[in-house]
Amino acid sequence: MAQKPRGVHPEDIKACICKKYGTLSAFAVMHGRNPNTVSNAIRQPGYSRPLEKLIAEEMGMKPYDIWPDWYHSDGTPAPYRNGRTSTALPCRTHRQNGVAA
């Protein structure tokens, strides 16, 4: 079975941005963003699609090449909440009769 490409490591993304701008904060300020959003966009899928695109442009790549798990091969964003399942156990006695307490 073929393995899915892994993409670029978050630390390598940060290093590329820091080589050009000095810090992630400088990159964020240069583009009118909050400094925390850049770090979050690098690590959290779907946090800021426009910022992901901007980071990819700065690296000279496409978002799919950097984050293949977050995008389909045609470049459209993949749904990032599909695989989530609830870990909470259902409460059988809660609203048994359908009326709120």
mmCIF file with all atom_site columns, C-alpha atoms in Angstrom, residues 1-6:
data_model
loop_
_atom_site.group_PDB
_atom_site.id
_atom_site.type_symbol
_atom_site.label_atom_id
_atom_site.label_alt_id
_atom_site.label_comp_id
_atom_site.label_asym_id
_atom_site.label_entity_id
_atom_site.label_seq_id
_atom_site.pdbx_PDB_ins_code
_atom_site.Cartn_x
_atom_site.Cartn_y
_atom_site.Cartn_z
_atom_site.occupancy
_atom_site.B_iso_or_equiv
_atom_site.pdbx_formal_charge
_atom_site.auth_seq_id
_atom_site.auth_comp_id
_atom_site.auth_asym_id
_atom_site.auth_atom_id
_atom_site.pdbx_PDB_model_num
ATOM 1 C CA . MET A 1 1 ? 0.000 0.000  0.000  1.00 0.00 ? 1 MET A CA 1
ATOM 2 C CA . ALA A 1 2 ? 1.378 3.401  -0.975 1.00 0.00 ? 2 ALA A CA 1
ATOM 3 C CA . GLN A 1 3 ? 2.006 5.858  1.816  1.00 0.00 ? 3 GLN A CA 1
ATOM 4 C CA . LYS A 1 4 ? 0.565 9.343  1.672  1.00 0.00 ? 4 LYS A CA 1
ATOM 5 C CA . PRO A 1 5 ? 3.208 12.075 1.390  1.00 0.00 ? 5 PRO A CA 1
ATOM 6 C CA . ARG A 1 6 ? 4.106 13.562 4.744  1.00 0.00 ? 6 ARG A CA 1
#
